[in-house]
Amino acid sequence: RNLVECGVTKKVEAAIPPDRSFALFDETPENPTVEGVEKAFKIYSREGCDGLVAVGGGSVIDSTKAVALRAGHPGPLSRYDRRPDRVTDAAAPIISIPTTAGTGSEVTFGAGIHAESSSPAMNIGSPHLMPRVAICDPDFSMTLPVSLTAGTGMDALGQCIEAYLAKGNNPPIDAVALDGAQRAWTHVERAVADGSDKEARWNMQMAALQGGIGIHKGLGSVHAIANTFGDQGYNHGTLVAITLPGVLRFLEGHVGKRMTALAKILGLEKGGQVATAVQQLNTRIGVPANLRELGYEMENIDRAAKLCVESVFNRTSA
């Protein structure tokens, strides 16, 4: 709804030909939920829509993918949790217009949807849910607040780093991920310091898109942890930023020359400096140092640890 209130959606509406009608849904929750998806789908059906334009961050784009699924498939959404074989080309077409620079959801075919805001996310995914067009325009991210610029920016950096370090032999994605990591590393601090810095905003959008491409190779334990605690209502990008230094320290002895190559692309001398440098960057852009600073209490830490270990992201972790 804040995108409507600050006028971002008006830019999109102005680009729609006058002979095309549209319906606007502005009630997407911060973490995508089944309830939010079904409310949007109800409007989609009532208004006789034949496609979707997602204007927003990862939550909006993920929710849109789920609405696109429901537009051509029977409910409930839980039928499609980790069942891409059940998704067909009957899904509605999507145009994505990201207003943040973080998840890269504008170029991925997956979506995380929660049964409730505090429950683990279902994994809804299929190539049929990938947006047909992604419009990455830095003007749409200029109104992003400082805290979200920092959190989403570190999410972009984290996805690029994890994709590069992930298991598998995929030189094209490795090249894309390394370039994205360098862009995020160079420009996230500038974007946080001055939200009107168009060059920084553009480079952060490219880094996010490159991180989204990297997901097709795989991610790792940073996202296993971040998604687990994100189910408890904390901002995903902030969780990625908090988690990234510790996981990088853990991986130092397992990724060989890759950490050295990563250090070089970030302008550091040694692979062992990457984790500390990321932690220092977090401090400079105002990211909390740990979960306690977010208000997390330790009463359910055993359950959280179990969910982290069981996460699908660990399958491709280095």
Short mmCIF file of C-alpha atoms in Angstrom, two decimals:
data_model
loop_
_atom_site.label_atom_id
_atom_site.label_comp_id
_atom_site.label_asym_id
_atom_site.label_seq_id
_atom_site.Cartn_x
_atom_site.Cartn_y
_atom_site.Cartn_z
CA ARG A 1 0.00 0.00 0.00
CA ASN A 2 2.88 2.38 0.70
CA LEU A 3 3.81 2.23 -3.01
CA VAL A 4 0.35 3.59 -3.83
CA GLU A 5 0.64 6.26 -1.16
CA CYS A 6 4.02 7.51 -2.38
CA GLY A 7 2.90 7.62 -6.02
CA VAL A 8 5.02 4.82 -7.49
CA THR A 9 2.04 2.96 -8.97
CA LYS A 10 0.88 6.16 -10.73
CA LYS A 11 3.92 5.87 -13.03
CA VAL A 12 2.78 2.41 -14.06
CA GLU A 13 -0.84 3.43 -14.48
CA ALA A 14 0.23 6.30 -16.73
CA ALA A 15 1.92 3.81 -19.08
CA ILE A 16 -1.20 1.67 -19.53
CA PRO A 17 -3.00 2.40 -22.83
CA PRO A 18 -6.33 4.18 -22.25
CA ASP A 19 -8.29 1.34 -23.85
CA ARG A 20 -7.00 -1.16 -21.27
CA SER A 21 -8.78 -1.48 -17.93
CA PHE A 22 -7.10 -2.72 -14.76
CA ALA A 23 -7.80 -3.53 -11.13
CA LEU A 24 -5.42 -2.55 -8.32
CA PHE A 25 -4.63 -4.76 -5.33
CA ASP A 26 -2.65 -3.01 -2.58
CA GLU A 27 -2.97 -5.32 0.44
CA THR A 28 0.07 -7.57 0.03
CA PRO A 29 1.52 -8.35 3.50
CA GLU A 30 5.25 -7.99 4.23
CA ASN A 31 5.63 -11.77 4.14
CA PRO A 32 3.44 -13.31 1.39
CA THR A 33 0.51 -15.29 2.76
CA VAL A 34 -2.16 -17.58 1.34
CA GLU A 35 -4.78 -15.14 2.63
CA GLY A 36 -3.20 -12.27 0.71
CA VAL A 37 -2.95 -14.35 -2.45
CA GLU A 38 -6.58 -15.45 -2.26
CA LYS A 39 -7.78 -11.86 -1.67
CA ALA A 40 -5.90 -10.73 -4.77
CA PHE A 41 -7.14 -13.70 -6.79
CA LYS A 42 -10.72 -12.86 -5.84
CA ILE A 43 -10.30 -9.39 -7.37
CA TYR A 44 -8.53 -10.88 -10.41
CA SER A 45 -11.47 -13.21 -11.02
CA ARG A 46 -14.18 -10.65 -10.28
CA GLU A 47 -12.71 -8.10 -12.68
CA GLY A 48 -12.11 -10.62 -15.48
CA CYS A 49 -8.36 -9.97 -15.65
CA ASP A 50 -6.13 -11.82 -18.11
CA GLY A 51 -2.66 -10.98 -16.77
CA LEU A 52 -0.73 -9.49 -13.87
CA VAL A 53 1.70 -6.62 -13.33
CA ALA A 54 3.70 -6.96 -10.11
CA VAL A 55 4.92 -3.59 -8.80
CA GLY A 56 6.92 -4.03 -5.62
CA GLY A 57 9.56 -6.06 -3.86
CA GLY A 58 9.95 -9.79 -3.43
CA SER A 59 6.76 -10.18 -1.40
CA VAL A 60 4.63 -8.56 -4.08
CA ILE A 61 6.27 -10.46 -6.93
CA ASP A 62 6.06 -13.80 -5.09
CA SER A 63 2.40 -13.17 -4.28
CA THR A 64 1.76 -12.32 -7.92
CA LYS A 65 3.27 -15.63 -9.03
CA ALA A 66 0.87 -17.44 -6.71
CA VAL A 67 -2.10 -15.46 -8.08
CA ALA A 68 -0.94 -16.34 -11.61
CA LEU A 69 -0.97 -19.99 -10.55
CA ARG A 70 -4.46 -19.75 -9.08
CA ALA A 71 -5.69 -18.02 -12.24
CA GLY A 72 -5.32 -21.28 -14.15
CA HIS A 73 -5.35 -23.98 -11.48
CA PRO A 74 -7.71 -25.18 -8.75
CA GLY A 75 -6.92 -24.52 -5.09
CA PRO A 76 -5.67 -24.88 -2.51
CA LEU A 77 -2.15 -23.52 -2.98
CA SER A 78 -0.79 -26.29 -0.77
CA ARG A 79 -1.39 -28.71 -3.68
CA TYR A 80 1.57 -27.10 -5.44
CA ASP A 81 4.03 -26.96 -2.53
CA ARG A 82 7.26 -28.43 -3.99
CA ARG A 83 5.21 -29.89 -6.85
CA PRO A 84 6.24 -28.02 -10.01
CA ASP A 85 4.91 -30.94 -12.04
CA ARG A 86 1.39 -29.83 -11.15
CA VAL A 87 1.86 -26.34 -12.63
CA THR A 88 0.92 -25.91 -16.30
CA ASP A 89 1.01 -23.18 -18.91
CA ALA A 90 -2.52 -22.22 -17.82
CA ALA A 91 -0.86 -19.84 -15.34
CA ALA A 92 -1.52 -16.17 -16.11
CA PRO A 93 1.29 -14.11 -17.69
CA ILE A 94 3.24 -11.71 -15.46
CA ILE A 95 5.14 -8.46 -15.99
CA SER A 96 7.39 -7.69 -13.01
CA ILE A 97 8.51 -4.18 -12.03
CA PRO A 98 10.76 -4.43 -8.94
CA THR A 99 10.82 -1.47 -6.57
CA THR A 100 13.55 -2.92 -4.35
CA ALA A 101 16.95 -4.37 -5.21
CA GLY A 102 17.20 -7.61 -3.29
CA THR A 103 15.60 -10.97 -4.05
CA GLY A 104 15.74 -10.97 -7.85
CA SER A 105 12.27 -12.50 -7.83
CA GLU A 106 11.59 -10.67 -11.09
CA VAL A 107 13.68 -13.29 -12.94
CA THR A 108 13.00 -16.46 -10.95
CA PHE A 109 10.25 -19.08 -11.15
CA GLY A 110 9.88 -19.69 -7.43
CA ALA A 111 7.76 -18.10 -4.71
CA GLY A 112 7.63 -18.56 -0.95
CA ILE A 113 4.08 -18.32 0.39
CA HIS A 114 3.18 -18.71 4.07
CA ALA A 115 0.00 -20.43 5.23
CA GLU A 116 0.09 -17.78 7.98
CA SER A 117 2.52 -14.91 8.51
CA SER A 118 4.49 -16.84 11.15
CA SER A 119 4.45 -20.31 9.55
CA PRO A 120 7.13 -21.88 7.33
CA ALA A 121 6.78 -20.93 3.67
CA MET A 122 5.45 -23.24 1.00
CA ASN A 123 7.71 -23.46 -2.05
CA ILE A 124 5.60 -22.71 -5.13
CA GLY A 125 7.63 -22.89 -8.31
CA SER A 126 7.59 -23.64 -12.01
CA PRO A 127 9.03 -22.17 -15.21
CA HIS A 128 5.41 -21.32 -16.06
CA LEU A 129 5.44 -18.79 -13.20
CA MET A 130 8.50 -16.87 -14.35
CA PRO A 131 7.60 -13.29 -15.39
CA ARG A 132 7.48 -12.85 -19.15
CA VAL A 133 9.03 -9.38 -18.84
CA ALA A 134 11.04 -7.71 -16.08
CA ILE A 135 11.29 -3.91 -16.15
CA CYS A 136 14.21 -2.84 -13.95
CA ASP A 137 14.03 0.94 -13.70
CA PRO A 138 15.95 2.66 -10.88
CA ASP A 139 13.31 5.40 -10.71
CA PHE A 140 10.97 2.87 -9.09
CA SER A 141 13.38 2.28 -6.19
CA MET A 142 14.12 5.92 -5.31
CA THR A 143 11.51 6.04 -2.52
CA LEU A 144 12.84 2.90 -0.76
CA PRO A 145 13.60 3.76 2.90
CA VAL A 146 17.17 3.57 4.23
CA SER A 147 16.63 0.41 6.31
CA LEU A 148 15.07 -1.47 3.39
CA THR A 149 17.75 -0.22 1.00
CA ALA A 150 20.35 -1.69 3.35
CA GLY A 151 18.51 -4.97 3.97
CA THR A 152 17.53 -5.67 0.37
CA GLY A 153 20.95 -4.60 -0.85
CA MET A 154 22.68 -7.10 1.42
CA ASP A 155 20.22 -9.74 0.24
CA ALA A 156 21.38 -9.08 -3.33
CA LEU A 157 25.01 -9.32 -2.24
CA GLY A 158 24.31 -12.49 -0.26
CA GLN A 159 22.53 -14.20 -3.15
CA CYS A 160 25.36 -13.41 -5.56
CA ILE A 161 27.98 -14.70 -3.11
CA GLU A 162 26.04 -17.85 -2.26
CA ALA A 163 25.34 -18.61 -5.92
CA TYR A 164 29.03 -18.33 -6.73
CA LEU A 165 30.04 -20.55 -3.81
CA ALA A 166 27.23 -23.10 -4.38
CA LYS A 167 27.92 -26.66 -5.52
CA GLY A 168 27.80 -27.37 -9.21
CA ASN A 169 29.69 -26.55 -12.38
CA ASN A 170 28.08 -23.57 -14.08
CA PRO A 171 30.65 -21.05 -15.35
CA PRO A 172 28.08 -18.66 -16.93
CA ILE A 173 26.19 -18.26 -13.64
CA ASP A 174 29.47 -18.01 -11.72
CA ALA A 175 30.48 -15.10 -13.94
CA VAL A 176 27.10 -13.39 -13.53
CA ALA A 177 27.17 -13.91 -9.75
CA LEU A 178 30.69 -12.53 -9.34
CA ASP A 179 29.83 -9.44 -11.38
CA GLY A 180 26.67 -8.97 -9.30
CA ALA A 181 28.62 -9.32 -6.06
CA GLN A 182 31.05 -6.65 -7.20
CA ARG A 183 28.19 -4.29 -8.17
CA ALA A 184 26.45 -4.75 -4.82
CA TRP A 185 29.68 -4.40 -2.86
CA THR A 186 30.56 -1.18 -4.69
CA HIS A 187 27.16 0.50 -4.65
CA VAL A 188 25.08 -0.60 -1.63
CA GLU A 189 26.76 1.90 0.69
CA ARG A 190 26.18 4.69 -1.81
CA ALA A 191 22.51 3.77 -2.22
CA VAL A 192 22.03 3.77 1.56
CA ALA A 193 23.80 7.13 1.97
CA ASP A 194 21.88 8.81 -0.85
CA GLY A 195 18.67 7.21 -2.06
CA SER A 196 18.54 9.60 -5.03
CA ASP A 197 21.89 8.32 -6.39
CA LYS A 198 20.52 6.94 -9.65
CA GLU A 199 23.75 5.22 -10.68
CA ALA A 200 23.92 3.38 -7.35
CA ARG A 201 20.23 2.43 -7.56
CA TRP A 202 20.66 1.09 -11.11
CA ASN A 203 23.69 -0.98 -10.19
CA MET A 204 21.87 -2.39 -7.16
CA GLN A 205 18.94 -3.40 -9.36
CA MET A 206 21.36 -5.17 -11.71
CA ALA A 207 23.02 -6.92 -8.75
CA ALA A 208 19.61 -8.09 -7.53
CA LEU A 209 18.70 -9.38 -10.98
CA GLN A 210 22.06 -11.18 -11.19
CA GLY A 211 21.43 -12.72 -7.77
CA GLY A 212 18.06 -13.90 -9.07
CA ILE A 213 19.79 -15.56 -12.01
CA GLY A 214 22.22 -17.13 -9.53
CA ILE A 215 19.35 -18.87 -7.72
CA HIS A 216 19.06 -21.20 -10.72
CA LYS A 217 22.45 -22.67 -9.69
CA GLY A 218 21.61 -22.72 -5.99
CA LEU A 219 22.08 -20.85 -2.73
CA GLY A 220 23.22 -22.10 0.67
CA SER A 221 23.12 -21.97 4.44
CA VAL A 222 22.73 -18.18 4.64
CA HIS A 223 19.30 -18.51 3.09
CA ALA A 224 18.52 -21.65 5.08
CA ILE A 225 18.96 -19.60 8.25
CA ALA A 226 17.42 -16.38 6.95
CA ASN A 227 14.27 -18.11 5.69
CA THR A 228 13.85 -19.96 8.98
CA PHE A 229 13.87 -16.78 11.05
CA GLY A 230 11.99 -14.87 8.36
CA ASP A 231 9.05 -17.16 9.12
CA GLN A 232 8.94 -15.37 12.50
CA GLY A 233 8.32 -12.00 10.88
CA TYR A 234 11.81 -10.52 10.58
CA ASN A 235 12.93 -8.78 7.39
CA HIS A 236 14.55 -11.28 5.03
CA GLY A 237 17.33 -9.03 3.74
CA THR A 238 18.36 -8.00 7.24
CA LEU A 239 18.54 -11.66 8.24
CA VAL A 240 20.74 -12.42 5.22
CA ALA A 241 23.08 -9.60 6.22
CA ILE A 242 23.32 -10.79 9.84
CA THR A 243 23.90 -14.40 8.82
CA LEU A 244 26.36 -13.90 5.96
CA PRO A 245 29.61 -13.24 7.93
CA GLY A 246 29.25 -16.33 10.14
CA VAL A 247 28.49 -18.66 7.23
CA LEU A 248 31.41 -17.26 5.23
CA ARG A 249 33.76 -17.99 8.14
CA PHE A 250 32.40 -21.53 8.31
CA LEU A 251 32.91 -22.06 4.57
CA GLU A 252 36.47 -20.73 4.37
CA GLY A 253 38.01 -24.18 4.68
CA HIS A 254 35.60 -25.81 2.23
CA VAL A 255 35.52 -23.66 -0.91
CA GLY A 256 39.22 -23.51 -1.77
CA LYS A 257 40.14 -20.98 -4.43
CA ARG A 258 36.59 -19.66 -4.74
CA MET A 259 36.89 -17.58 -1.58
CA THR A 260 40.17 -16.17 -2.89
CA ALA A 261 38.51 -15.26 -6.20
CA LEU A 262 35.63 -13.66 -4.31
CA ALA A 263 38.04 -11.62 -2.18
CA LYS A 264 39.79 -10.39 -5.33
CA ILE A 265 36.57 -9.25 -6.99
CA LEU A 266 35.67 -7.35 -3.79
CA GLY A 267 39.08 -5.66 -3.70
CA LEU A 268 40.43 -7.65 -0.74
CA GLU A 269 43.80 -9.35 -0.48
CA LYS A 270 42.87 -12.69 1.09
CA GLY A 271 39.82 -14.96 1.17
CA GLY A 272 39.89 -14.93 4.96
CA GLN A 273 39.10 -11.22 4.91
CA VAL A 274 35.70 -11.57 3.22
CA ALA A 275 33.64 -12.40 6.34
CA THR A 276 35.15 -9.57 8.38
CA ALA A 277 34.73 -7.11 5.52
CA VAL A 278 31.05 -8.03 5.16
CA GLN A 279 30.54 -7.59 8.90
CA GLN A 280 32.17 -4.16 8.75
CA LEU A 281 29.95 -3.21 5.80
CA ASN A 282 26.89 -4.23 7.83
CA THR A 283 27.99 -1.88 10.60
CA ARG A 284 28.56 1.03 8.21
CA ILE A 285 25.09 0.76 6.68
CA GLY A 286 23.28 0.26 9.98
CA VAL A 287 22.42 -3.44 9.88
CA PRO A 288 21.88 -4.99 13.36
CA ALA A 289 24.80 -7.11 14.55
CA ASN A 290 22.74 -10.14 15.57
CA LEU A 291 19.27 -11.58 16.13
CA ARG A 292 19.06 -10.26 19.68
CA GLU A 293 19.20 -6.70 18.35
CA LEU A 294 16.13 -7.54 16.27
CA GLY A 295 14.33 -8.58 19.45
CA TYR A 296 14.63 -12.33 18.98
CA GLU A 297 14.31 -14.40 22.13
CA MET A 298 15.88 -17.82 22.40
CA GLU A 299 12.91 -19.89 23.58
CA ASN A 300 12.39 -21.74 20.27
CA ILE A 301 16.02 -22.00 19.18
CA ASP A 302 15.96 -25.84 19.03
CA ARG A 303 13.05 -25.85 16.58
CA ALA A 304 14.73 -23.12 14.54
CA ALA A 305 17.98 -25.10 14.41
CA LYS A 306 16.11 -28.18 13.17
CA LEU A 307 14.39 -26.18 10.42
CA CYS A 308 17.71 -24.63 9.37
CA VAL A 309 19.28 -28.07 8.99
CA GLU A 310 16.31 -29.40 7.01
CA SER A 311 16.19 -26.44 4.63
CA VAL A 312 16.27 -27.20 0.91
CA PHE A 313 18.94 -24.52 0.46
CA ASN A 314 21.53 -26.73 2.16
CA ARG A 315 21.39 -29.16 -0.76
CA THR A 316 23.46 -26.79 -2.89
CA SER A 317 25.50 -25.24 -0.11
CA ALA A 318 29.27 -25.43 -0.54
#
